[in-house]
Short mmCIF file of C-alpha atoms in Angstrom, two decimals:
data_model
loop_
_atom_site.label_atom_id
_atom_site.label_comp_id
_atom_site.label_asym_id
_atom_site.label_seq_id
_atom_site.Cartn_x
_atom_site.Cartn_y
_atom_site.Cartn_z
CA MET P 1135 56.67 113.99 86.93
CA ALA P 1136 60.14 115.38 86.03
CA PRO P 1137 63.06 114.73 88.56
CA PRO P 1138 64.01 117.64 90.58
CA ASN P 1139 67.05 119.69 89.66
CA VAL P 1140 69.47 121.52 91.65
CA SER P 1141 72.41 123.49 90.25
CA PRO P 1142 75.32 124.50 92.55
CA SER P 1143 77.17 127.68 91.86
CA GLY P 1144 80.17 127.23 89.35
CA PRO P 1145 80.36 127.00 85.77
CA PRO P 1146 79.48 123.49 84.15
CA LEU P 1147 82.54 121.57 83.30
CA LEU P 1148 80.68 118.74 81.70
CA GLU P 1149 77.02 118.34 80.41
CA LEU P 1150 75.25 115.21 79.25
CA ARG P 1151 71.99 116.14 77.28
CA GLY P 1152 69.44 113.73 76.52
CA ILE P 1153 71.80 110.75 76.28
CA THR P 1154 69.87 107.62 74.79
CA LYS P 1155 71.68 104.22 74.33
CA ARG P 1156 69.67 101.37 72.93
CA PHE P 1157 70.78 97.72 72.87
CA PRO P 1158 68.55 94.91 71.17
CA GLY P 1159 65.39 94.83 73.21
CA VAL P 1160 66.63 97.20 75.81
CA VAL P 1161 66.79 100.92 76.43
CA ALA P 1162 69.76 101.16 78.69
CA ASN P 1163 69.83 104.97 78.88
CA ASP P 1164 66.58 106.88 78.25
CA GLY P 1165 67.11 110.60 77.59
CA ILE P 1166 69.34 111.12 80.43
CA ASP P 1167 70.60 114.66 81.64
CA LEU P 1168 73.53 115.13 83.99
CA ASP P 1169 76.03 117.92 84.68
CA LEU P 1170 79.12 118.19 86.57
CA ARG P 1171 80.46 121.41 87.77
CA VAL P 1172 83.97 122.68 88.39
CA GLY P 1173 85.31 121.53 91.92
CA GLU P 1174 82.21 119.17 92.43
CA VAL P 1175 81.85 115.64 93.59
CA HIS P 1176 78.71 114.21 91.79
CA ALA P 1177 77.55 110.95 93.09
CA LEU P 1178 75.62 108.55 90.62
CA LEU P 1179 73.69 106.08 92.29
CA GLY P 1180 71.26 103.24 90.90
CA GLU P 1181 70.43 99.46 91.03
CA ASN P 1182 72.40 97.02 88.99
CA GLY P 1183 70.96 97.30 85.34
CA ALA P 1184 69.72 101.02 86.30
CA GLY P 1185 72.19 102.46 83.48
CA LYS P 1186 75.09 103.82 85.25
CA SER P 1187 77.91 101.74 83.52
CA THR P 1188 76.38 102.31 80.20
CA LEU P 1189 76.13 106.11 80.65
CA MET P 1190 79.77 106.35 81.83
CA ASN P 1191 80.79 104.15 78.84
CA VAL P 1192 79.28 106.67 76.55
CA LEU P 1193 81.22 109.57 78.41
CA TYR P 1194 84.48 107.68 78.14
CA GLY P 1195 84.04 106.73 74.48
CA LEU P 1196 83.40 103.24 74.89
CA TYR P 1197 79.69 103.45 73.38
CA HIS P 1198 78.43 105.71 70.88
CA PRO P 1199 74.95 107.49 72.15
CA ASP P 1200 72.05 106.75 69.97
CA GLU P 1201 70.76 110.25 70.88
CA GLY P 1202 71.79 113.24 73.01
CA SER P 1203 74.96 115.31 73.23
CA ILE P 1204 78.11 115.82 75.30
CA LEU P 1205 79.56 119.12 75.96
CA VAL P 1206 82.93 120.13 78.04
CA ARG P 1207 83.16 123.74 79.06
CA GLY P 1208 80.05 124.29 76.74
CA GLU P 1209 81.66 122.96 73.56
CA PRO P 1210 80.17 120.01 71.93
CA LEU P 1211 82.27 116.75 71.92
CA ARG P 1212 82.32 113.73 69.86
CA LEU P 1213 83.77 110.72 71.28
CA ARG P 1214 84.79 107.77 68.99
CA SER P 1215 87.17 106.21 71.45
CA PRO P 1216 88.68 106.48 74.96
CA ARG P 1217 91.62 108.36 73.41
CA ASP P 1218 89.22 111.09 72.31
CA ALA P 1219 87.96 111.18 75.98
CA ILE P 1220 91.42 111.28 77.50
CA GLU P 1221 92.30 114.26 74.98
CA ALA P 1222 89.20 115.96 76.11
CA GLY P 1223 90.20 115.79 79.85
CA ILE P 1224 88.05 112.94 80.93
CA GLY P 1225 89.73 110.07 82.76
CA MET P 1226 88.37 106.76 84.40
CA VAL P 1227 89.47 104.74 87.10
CA HIS P 1228 87.76 101.35 86.63
CA GLN P 1229 86.64 99.06 89.56
CA HIS P 1230 89.01 96.40 88.16
CA PHE P 1231 92.21 98.08 87.77
CA GLN P 1232 93.85 98.46 84.43
CA LEU P 1233 97.50 98.06 85.04
CA ILE P 1234 100.15 95.80 83.94
CA PRO P 1235 101.43 93.74 86.99
CA VAL P 1236 105.13 93.28 85.70
CA LEU P 1237 105.55 96.99 85.00
CA THR P 1238 106.63 99.57 87.57
CA VAL P 1239 104.13 101.93 88.98
CA ALA P 1240 106.05 104.69 87.03
CA GLU P 1241 105.93 102.64 83.96
CA ASN P 1242 102.12 102.19 84.08
CA ILE P 1243 101.38 105.61 84.80
CA VAL P 1244 103.29 107.01 81.77
CA LEU P 1245 102.48 104.05 79.38
CA ALA P 1246 101.69 105.57 75.91
CA GLU P 1247 102.74 109.04 76.98
CA GLU P 1248 106.48 108.20 77.98
CA PRO P 1249 108.98 110.80 78.33
CA HIS P 1250 112.09 109.87 76.11
CA ARG P 1251 115.77 110.67 75.64
CA GLY P 1252 116.32 110.19 72.09
CA PRO P 1253 114.99 106.81 70.88
CA LEU P 1254 114.64 105.54 74.34
CA MET P 1255 112.22 105.98 77.30
CA ASP P 1256 113.68 108.14 79.84
CA LEU P 1257 112.98 106.09 83.12
CA ARG P 1258 114.58 108.54 85.47
CA SER P 1259 112.30 111.30 83.99
CA ALA P 1260 109.36 109.19 84.21
CA ASP P 1261 110.18 108.33 87.95
CA ARG P 1262 110.67 111.81 88.70
CA GLN P 1263 107.46 113.12 87.07
CA VAL P 1264 105.61 110.50 88.95
CA ALA P 1265 107.11 111.32 92.26
CA GLU P 1266 106.60 115.17 91.67
CA LEU P 1267 102.77 114.29 90.78
CA SER P 1268 102.36 111.99 93.81
CA SER P 1269 103.67 114.57 96.02
CA ARG P 1270 101.49 117.41 94.71
CA TYR P 1271 98.20 115.52 95.19
CA GLY P 1272 99.07 113.35 98.15
CA LEU P 1273 98.78 110.11 96.38
CA THR P 1274 101.75 108.42 97.98
CA VAL P 1275 103.33 105.67 95.70
CA ASP P 1276 106.90 104.18 94.94
CA PRO P 1277 107.36 104.89 91.32
CA ARG P 1278 109.80 102.12 91.20
CA GLN P 1279 107.79 99.56 92.87
CA ARG P 1280 106.36 96.87 90.62
CA VAL P 1281 102.51 96.71 90.39
CA GLU P 1282 102.08 93.13 91.42
CA GLU P 1283 104.04 93.92 94.79
CA ALA P 1284 101.94 97.00 95.38
CA SER P 1285 98.77 96.95 97.89
CA VAL P 1286 95.28 97.54 96.52
CA GLY P 1287 95.52 101.04 97.79
CA GLN P 1288 98.70 101.72 96.15
CA GLN P 1289 97.42 100.15 92.73
CA GLN P 1290 94.41 102.61 93.09
CA ARG P 1291 96.61 105.63 93.70
CA ALA P 1292 98.41 104.63 90.59
CA GLU P 1293 95.26 104.55 88.62
CA ILE P 1294 94.28 108.03 89.67
CA LEU P 1295 97.76 109.24 89.09
CA LYS P 1296 97.48 107.75 85.50
CA ALA P 1297 94.65 109.96 84.78
CA LEU P 1298 96.03 113.02 86.42
CA TYR P 1299 99.35 112.57 84.47
CA ARG P 1300 97.15 112.93 81.30
CA GLN P 1301 95.59 116.21 82.45
CA ALA P 1302 92.28 114.74 83.22
CA GLU P 1303 89.85 117.56 84.61
CA VAL P 1304 86.97 114.93 84.94
CA LEU P 1305 87.41 111.90 87.00
CA ILE P 1306 84.96 109.01 86.74
CA LEU P 1307 85.53 106.82 89.72
CA ASP P 1308 83.66 103.22 89.53
CA GLU P 1309 83.16 101.63 93.18
CA PRO P 1310 86.57 102.93 94.16
CA THR P 1311 86.33 101.63 97.85
CA ALA P 1312 85.12 98.43 97.04
CA VAL P 1313 88.47 96.38 98.20
CA LEU P 1314 90.03 99.31 100.48
CA SER P 1315 90.21 99.01 104.29
CA PRO P 1316 88.47 101.92 106.26
CA GLN P 1317 91.77 103.68 106.63
CA GLU P 1318 92.67 103.59 102.91
CA THR P 1319 89.06 104.73 102.27
CA GLU P 1320 89.58 107.67 104.52
CA GLU P 1321 92.92 108.47 102.63
CA LEU P 1322 91.14 108.22 99.27
CA PHE P 1323 88.54 110.66 100.29
CA THR P 1324 91.19 113.23 101.62
CA VAL P 1325 92.63 112.95 98.13
CA LEU P 1326 89.34 113.51 96.39
CA ARG P 1327 88.53 116.40 98.42
CA GLY P 1328 92.02 117.86 97.48
CA LEU P 1329 91.29 117.45 93.79
CA ARG P 1330 87.97 119.03 94.24
CA GLU P 1331 89.62 122.02 95.77
CA ASP P 1332 92.01 122.03 92.74
CA GLY P 1333 88.95 122.64 90.58
CA ARG P 1334 88.65 118.91 89.13
CA GLY P 1335 85.27 117.42 88.70
CA ILE P 1336 84.60 114.05 89.96
CA ILE P 1337 81.88 111.59 89.17
CA PHE P 1338 81.62 108.99 92.04
CA ILE P 1339 79.79 105.77 91.49
CA SER P 1340 79.23 103.71 94.48
CA HIS P 1341 76.60 101.33 96.22
CA LYS P 1342 77.87 102.72 99.66
CA LEU P 1343 75.14 105.21 100.77
CA THR P 1344 77.24 106.43 103.87
CA GLU P 1345 80.29 107.05 101.97
CA VAL P 1346 78.03 109.02 99.09
CA LEU P 1347 76.55 111.24 101.93
CA GLU P 1348 79.90 111.74 103.40
CA LEU P 1349 81.66 112.96 100.05
CA ALA P 1350 79.07 114.08 97.45
CA ASP P 1351 78.22 117.54 96.63
CA ARG P 1352 75.48 116.43 94.55
CA ILE P 1353 73.75 113.00 93.92
CA THR P 1354 72.02 111.66 90.89
CA VAL P 1355 69.84 108.54 91.14
CA LEU P 1356 69.14 106.26 87.95
CA ARG P 1357 66.24 103.75 88.00
CA ARG P 1358 65.68 101.42 84.85
CA GLY P 1359 67.58 103.72 82.60
CA ARG P 1360 66.20 106.96 83.42
CA ARG P 1361 67.28 109.79 85.89
CA VAL P 1362 64.41 109.94 88.65
CA ALA P 1363 66.31 112.63 90.68
CA THR P 1364 69.31 115.02 91.08
CA MET P 1365 69.72 116.54 94.59
CA PRO P 1366 72.09 118.30 97.09
CA ARG P 1367 73.58 116.19 99.65
CA GLU P 1368 72.01 118.32 102.16
CA GLY P 1369 68.73 116.74 103.27
CA ALA P 1370 69.42 113.58 101.64
CA THR P 1371 69.35 110.15 103.77
CA ARG P 1372 70.55 106.62 103.13
CA GLU P 1373 66.54 105.62 103.35
CA SER P 1374 65.56 108.37 100.80
CA LEU P 1375 68.23 107.38 98.42
CA ALA P 1376 67.61 103.66 98.56
CA GLU P 1377 63.95 104.31 98.02
CA LEU P 1378 64.70 106.41 94.84
CA MET P 1379 67.10 103.54 93.51
CA VAL P 1380 64.78 100.70 94.23
CA GLY P 1381 61.48 102.20 93.86
CA ARG P 1382 60.19 100.65 97.25
CA HIS P 1383 61.15 100.79 101.04
CA VAL P 1384 64.27 99.26 101.85
CA ASP P 1385 65.20 98.40 105.41
CA LEU P 1386 68.51 99.96 106.28
CA SER P 1387 68.21 99.56 109.85
CA GLY P 1388 71.71 97.92 110.06
CA THR P 1389 70.59 96.33 113.40
CA ARG P 1390 73.00 93.13 114.09
CA ARG P 1391 70.64 90.16 114.40
CA PRO P 1392 72.20 87.95 117.15
CA THR P 1393 71.87 84.26 116.85
CA ARG P 1394 69.46 82.24 118.91
CA ASN P 1395 71.18 78.96 119.59
CA ILE P 1396 74.78 78.10 118.77
CA GLY P 1397 75.27 74.41 118.64
CA ARG P 1398 78.11 71.81 117.87
CA PRO P 1399 81.18 72.84 115.88
CA VAL P 1400 80.57 72.16 112.11
CA LEU P 1401 83.89 73.41 110.57
CA GLU P 1402 87.08 72.85 112.31
CA ILE P 1403 90.46 73.85 110.74
CA ALA P 1404 93.80 73.39 112.66
CA GLY P 1405 97.34 74.07 111.47
CA LEU P 1406 96.21 75.06 108.10
CA ASP P 1407 98.89 75.96 105.38
CA VAL P 1408 97.98 76.89 102.03
CA ASP P 1409 100.29 77.99 99.10
CA ASP P 1410 99.16 80.37 96.19
CA ASP P 1411 99.60 80.06 92.58
CA ARG P 1412 103.18 80.94 92.69
CA GLY P 1413 103.99 78.32 95.45
CA LEU P 1414 104.24 81.04 98.09
CA PRO P 1415 102.69 80.52 101.60
CA ALA P 1416 99.15 82.32 101.59
CA VAL P 1417 97.62 80.88 104.65
CA ARG P 1418 99.81 80.01 107.51
CA ASP P 1419 99.18 77.67 110.47
CA LEU P 1420 95.43 78.81 110.57
CA ALA P 1421 92.83 77.64 113.06
CA VAL P 1422 89.25 78.58 112.61
CA SER P 1423 86.01 76.95 113.83
CA VAL P 1424 82.48 77.43 112.90
CA ARG P 1425 79.58 76.19 114.86
CA ALA P 1426 75.95 75.43 113.94
CA GLY P 1427 73.60 78.40 114.32
CA GLU P 1428 76.48 80.77 113.91
CA VAL P 1429 77.95 83.34 111.15
CA VAL P 1430 81.75 83.70 111.35
CA ALA P 1431 82.85 86.42 109.18
CA VAL P 1432 86.49 86.71 107.73
CA ALA P 1433 87.33 90.31 107.22
CA GLY P 1434 90.39 91.63 105.38
CA VAL P 1435 91.95 93.52 102.52
CA ASP P 1436 91.98 91.54 99.51
CA GLY P 1437 95.06 89.35 99.03
CA ASN P 1438 95.60 88.29 102.50
CA GLY P 1439 94.82 84.61 101.92
CA GLN P 1440 91.00 84.71 102.01
CA THR P 1441 90.53 83.22 98.48
CA GLU P 1442 93.16 80.32 99.23
CA LEU P 1443 91.30 79.50 102.67
CA VAL P 1444 87.91 79.17 100.78
CA GLN P 1445 89.54 77.12 97.91
CA ALA P 1446 91.06 74.91 100.52
CA ILE P 1447 87.89 74.27 102.29
CA THR P 1448 85.84 73.67 98.99
CA GLY P 1449 88.31 71.24 97.44
CA LEU P 1450 89.59 73.70 94.97
CA ARG P 1451 93.01 73.82 96.18
CA ARG P 1452 94.95 71.29 97.98
CA PRO P 1453 96.50 72.55 101.49
CA ALA P 1454 100.20 72.23 102.05
CA ALA P 1455 99.68 71.23 105.85
CA GLY P 1456 96.92 71.08 108.37
CA ARG P 1457 93.36 69.36 108.81
CA ILE P 1458 90.07 70.64 107.88
CA ALA P 1459 87.14 68.64 109.36
CA LEU P 1460 83.45 69.09 108.43
CA ALA P 1461 80.96 67.68 111.34
CA GLY P 1462 83.85 65.59 112.55
CA ARG P 1463 84.85 64.12 109.09
CA ASP P 1464 88.26 64.70 107.67
CA ILE P 1465 88.09 66.55 104.17
CA SER P 1466 91.48 67.95 103.87
CA ARG P 1467 92.00 66.08 100.77
CA ALA P 1468 88.50 66.03 99.42
CA SER P 1469 87.81 66.99 95.72
CA PRO P 1470 85.02 69.62 95.14
CA ARG P 1471 82.43 67.06 94.44
CA GLN P 1472 83.28 65.31 97.79
CA ALA P 1473 83.40 68.66 99.68
CA LEU P 1474 79.92 69.35 98.18
CA ARG P 1475 78.47 65.78 99.31
CA ALA P 1476 79.84 66.23 102.89
CA GLY P 1477 77.52 69.07 103.29
CA ILE P 1478 79.21 72.29 102.05
CA GLY P 1479 77.39 74.76 99.89
CA HIS P 1480 79.78 77.43 98.19
CA ILE P 1481 78.77 80.75 96.98
CA PRO P 1482 81.95 81.83 95.24
CA GLU P 1483 83.49 85.26 95.01
CA ASP P 1484 83.52 85.03 91.24
CA ARG P 1485 80.00 83.94 90.04
CA HIS P 1486 81.01 83.81 86.53
CA ARG P 1487 84.24 81.65 86.83
CA HIS P 1488 83.17 79.37 89.58
CA GLY P 1489 79.32 79.87 90.24
CA LEU P 1490 77.71 79.45 86.84
CA VAL P 1491 78.07 78.27 83.27
CA LEU P 1492 76.71 81.47 81.69
CA GLU P 1493 75.83 79.54 78.34
CA PHE P 1494 73.60 76.82 80.08
CA SER P 1495 70.25 77.53 81.24
CA ILE P 1496 68.79 78.46 84.52
CA ALA P 1497 67.51 74.82 84.91
CA GLU P 1498 70.95 73.37 83.80
CA ASN P 1499 72.72 75.62 86.30
CA VAL P 1500 70.46 74.79 89.27
CA VAL P 1501 71.15 70.95 88.88
CA ILE P 1502 74.67 71.30 87.85
CA GLU P 1503 76.10 69.84 91.28
CA ASP P 1504 73.72 66.96 91.41
CA HIS P 1505 72.80 65.96 87.80
CA PHE P 1506 73.95 62.65 88.34
CA GLY P 1507 71.47 61.18 90.63
CA PRO P 1508 67.68 61.20 91.68
CA PRO P 1509 65.37 63.09 91.14
CA VAL P 1510 67.20 64.63 88.37
CA ALA P 1511 68.58 61.52 86.77
CA THR P 1512 68.05 57.62 87.03
CA GLY P 1513 69.83 54.96 85.14
CA GLY P 1514 72.08 57.41 83.49
CA TRP P 1515 69.34 59.24 82.05
CA MET P 1516 68.42 62.88 83.06
CA HIS P 1517 64.77 64.17 83.35
CA PRO P 1518 64.16 67.62 81.85
CA ARG P 1519 60.98 68.04 83.64
CA ALA P 1520 62.63 67.74 86.99
CA MET P 1521 65.05 70.25 86.14
CA VAL P 1522 62.51 72.68 85.01
CA ASP P 1523 60.38 72.09 87.99
CA ARG P 1524 63.28 72.74 90.55
CA ALA P 1525 64.45 75.86 88.53
CA ALA P 1526 60.75 77.21 88.56
CA ARG P 1527 60.56 76.59 92.26
CA LEU P 1528 63.87 78.43 92.99
CA ILE P 1529 63.00 81.19 90.68
CA LYS P 1530 59.96 81.83 92.60
CA ALA P 1531 61.55 81.07 96.20
CA PHE P 1532 64.49 83.48 95.70
CA ASP P 1533 62.90 86.12 93.35
CA VAL P 1534 65.05 85.68 90.64
CA ARG P 1535 63.89 88.23 87.77
CA GLY P 1536 64.46 88.36 84.13
CA GLY P 1537 64.03 84.70 82.97
CA SER P 1538 62.16 81.44 83.01
CA PRO P 1539 64.09 78.21 83.46
CA GLU P 1540 65.01 77.82 79.75
CA THR P 1541 66.76 81.19 80.00
CA GLN P 1542 70.54 81.41 79.79
CA ALA P 1543 72.19 82.39 82.97
CA GLY P 1544 74.34 84.86 81.04
CA ALA P 1545 71.16 86.84 80.15
CA LEU P 1546 70.36 87.60 83.85
CA SER P 1547 71.76 90.73 85.53
CA GLY P 1548 74.46 90.31 88.13
CA GLY P 1549 72.17 90.39 90.98
CA ASN P 1550 70.01 88.04 89.77
CA GLN P 1551 72.72 85.55 88.95
CA GLN P 1552 73.71 85.95 92.45
CA LYS P 1553 70.33 85.06 93.38
CA LEU P 1554 70.60 82.01 91.40
CA VAL P 1555 73.73 80.87 92.86
CA CYS P 1556 72.39 81.32 96.51
CA ALA P 1557 69.18 79.53 95.62
CA ARG P 1558 71.11 76.51 94.24
CA GLU P 1559 73.61 76.33 97.05
CA MET P 1560 70.97 76.84 100.08
CA ASP P 1561 68.36 74.61 98.79
CA ARG P 1562 70.21 71.49 99.61
CA SER P 1563 70.23 72.67 103.10
CA PRO P 1564 74.07 72.21 103.56
CA ALA P 1565 75.52 72.11 107.02
CA LEU P 1566 77.99 74.85 106.01
CA VAL P 1567 77.53 77.70 103.78
CA ILE P 1568 80.75 79.57 102.63
CA ALA P 1569 79.58 82.88 101.24
CA ALA P 1570 82.57 84.73 99.68
CA GLN P 1571 81.98 88.24 98.81
CA PRO P 1572 78.25 87.36 98.42
CA THR P 1573 77.08 90.94 97.68
CA ARG P 1574 80.13 92.27 95.57
CA GLY P 1575 78.80 94.42 92.99
CA LEU P 1576 75.30 93.90 94.02
CA ASP P 1577 72.62 96.98 94.41
CA ILE P 1578 71.13 97.51 97.60
CA GLY P 1579 67.91 95.55 97.02
CA ALA P 1580 69.97 92.56 96.14
CA VAL P 1581 72.20 92.98 99.00
CA GLU P 1582 69.23 93.09 101.39
CA PHE P 1583 67.89 89.88 99.97
CA VAL P 1584 71.14 87.94 100.24
CA HIS P 1585 71.67 89.12 103.77
CA ASP P 1586 68.21 88.08 104.80
CA ARG P 1587 68.84 84.45 103.07
CA LEU P 1588 72.24 84.08 105.03
CA ILE P 1589 70.58 84.80 108.32
CA ALA P 1590 67.60 82.32 107.48
CA GLN P 1591 70.27 79.67 106.85
CA ARG P 1592 71.83 80.36 110.30
CA ASP P 1593 68.52 80.52 112.18
CA ALA P 1594 67.71 77.22 110.70
CA GLY P 1595 70.68 75.78 112.54
CA GLY P 1596 73.30 76.06 109.54
CA ALA P 1597 76.78 77.28 109.93
CA VAL P 1598 77.94 80.28 107.67
CA LEU P 1599 81.31 81.30 107.11
CA LEU P 1600 81.22 84.82 105.56
CA VAL P 1601 84.26 86.26 104.01
CA SER P 1602 83.84 89.90 102.83
CA PHE P 1603 85.74 92.93 102.26
CA GLU P 1604 82.78 94.82 103.34
CA LEU P 1605 83.10 96.05 107.05
CA ASP P 1606 79.33 97.14 107.09
CA GLU P 1607 78.38 93.75 106.02
CA VAL P 1608 80.55 91.90 108.60
CA LEU P 1609 79.35 94.17 111.57
CA GLU P 1610 75.66 93.61 110.78
CA LEU P 1611 75.90 89.77 109.72
CA ALA P 1612 78.63 88.32 112.01
CA ASP P 1613 78.18 86.61 115.41
CA ARG P 1614 82.12 86.28 115.42
CA ILE P 1615 84.75 88.10 113.40
CA LEU P 1616 88.08 87.13 112.32
CA VAL P 1617 90.56 89.42 110.56
CA MET P 1618 93.04 87.90 108.25
CA TYR P 1619 96.59 89.66 107.58
CA GLU P 1620 99.27 88.12 105.57
CA GLY P 1621 97.49 84.60 105.86
CA ARG P 1622 96.99 84.64 109.54
CA ILE P 1623 94.50 85.66 112.13
CA ALA P 1624 95.15 89.28 113.19
CA LEU P 1625 92.18 89.76 115.54
CA GLU P 1626 89.18 88.01 116.71
CA ARG P 1627 86.06 89.77 118.27
CA PRO P 1628 82.48 88.84 119.09
CA GLY P 1629 80.13 90.51 116.59
CA ASP P 1630 78.79 92.69 119.34
CA GLY P 1631 82.20 93.73 120.60
CA ALA P 1632 84.04 94.76 117.28
CA THR P 1633 84.76 98.34 116.28
CA ARG P 1634 85.35 99.59 112.84
CA GLU P 1635 88.50 101.44 114.06
CA GLU P 1636 89.89 98.20 115.66
CA LEU P 1637 88.95 95.95 112.64
CA GLY P 1638 90.54 98.46 110.18
CA LEU P 1639 93.71 98.49 111.97
CA ALA P 1640 93.91 94.78 112.14
CA MET P 1641 93.28 94.61 108.33
CA THR P 1642 96.30 96.82 107.53
CA GLY P 1643 98.63 95.06 109.98
CA SER P 1644 98.71 97.80 112.71
CA LEU P 1645 97.61 95.47 115.41
CA ALA P 1646 99.48 92.36 116.65
CA ALA P 1647 97.57 89.15 116.61
CA GLU P 1648 95.39 88.62 119.62
CA PRO P 1649 92.76 86.36 120.49
CA ALA P 1650 89.09 87.21 121.37
CA PRO P 1651 88.42 88.47 125.22
CA ALA P 1652 87.58 85.72 127.41
#
């Protein structure tokens, strides 16, 4: 059955016709049609591996389609590189910003298109042009600020200004709110609505269905490389979009699942100071506790000490001061292996750097933390059959799709890699699970699965420390919420007593630190 098509008023700004892109053994895009109108926000949805990134890489000149055509204002366009896309008026704001930290905001925005005075770059002119562009579109930045000193929201504005400086008529935004506070997200949406009124066309890629329904004029859903629907925002619901994306019903009730029994303290942190890689204070005089049968969530904008806190607990970073205790045992100076043996399960924020060895098989990855003892090894000899048996059991229990025990971890999709990490860490029944950004970049089906597993861990009497930028995730899972700002706890609230507005204000430093109400 052909997917429904809905065309709003207004001329087509961009048309993708029959785009097909193949890789060895995979058809990533299978005859996809997509059009973008003048003054439109068109959301693009789909699970991980549905073909969204491939389609946008084709549009931005990073990939060449095997079949199909691209038209801009009715004229065929052949893209050999991103420079061709930029010259055609197509700009892309990547999820991971493409900025040079040591340069100023203005220098990043005009890079490769710099104004000159004679043979030299005209810095004053660059600052002036960026300030004028910033004022015109309501994208407030300090042209002279170094990017490494700018907030995440300011860096994102710089990325958008970089595209607008190059006269982009089409803007591709890939997960633009992934690390923004609610206030920064609302500011971004105000800017995007202004760009829409200015006649720009915006392709908005997001897993956050609430945001899609708030911002988009039309929505296209991809599944397994094919377009399954294009529809107007009116009449669409989170439930209907999720079912189109996954191909089955997904529970999006969002009802917070309260804990049954809270037990003894498992993790106790007092007076913790941790420095970052530059030797500057990242965590300051922090006190945190997590009890058995409880999910404690640490919310906050990226860069406020969350990463250093997790690294200190898991032995990846040595604290400058303070005490970390697990079930009464001091682990302040423990190595990663000692922390693991003490009863910590760690789902890291970067599964590629700290969660998996992508060149190893699934079987090798599931035993990587305890390959030195029974039943995996005895007398210095490893037992491949035991490794394969454990991997097969976890693949089935955690629904890891796309491979057998012998498959390389790098061959799995991002969601299935994350399931593999969760399987390994939870299979040991640790006293404490630290889940750092456990659903970052995951599609809605994988998010549902990971959330269910974290709650099951809690209900089995385990303690869970959740570190997340996603307020929806925090509000759904947490029994207690802590907001970190500049390395300190800016706010503490019970899970059923927190509001998005209050948490968002605390995340941006707009609230003074205060304890949870008695």
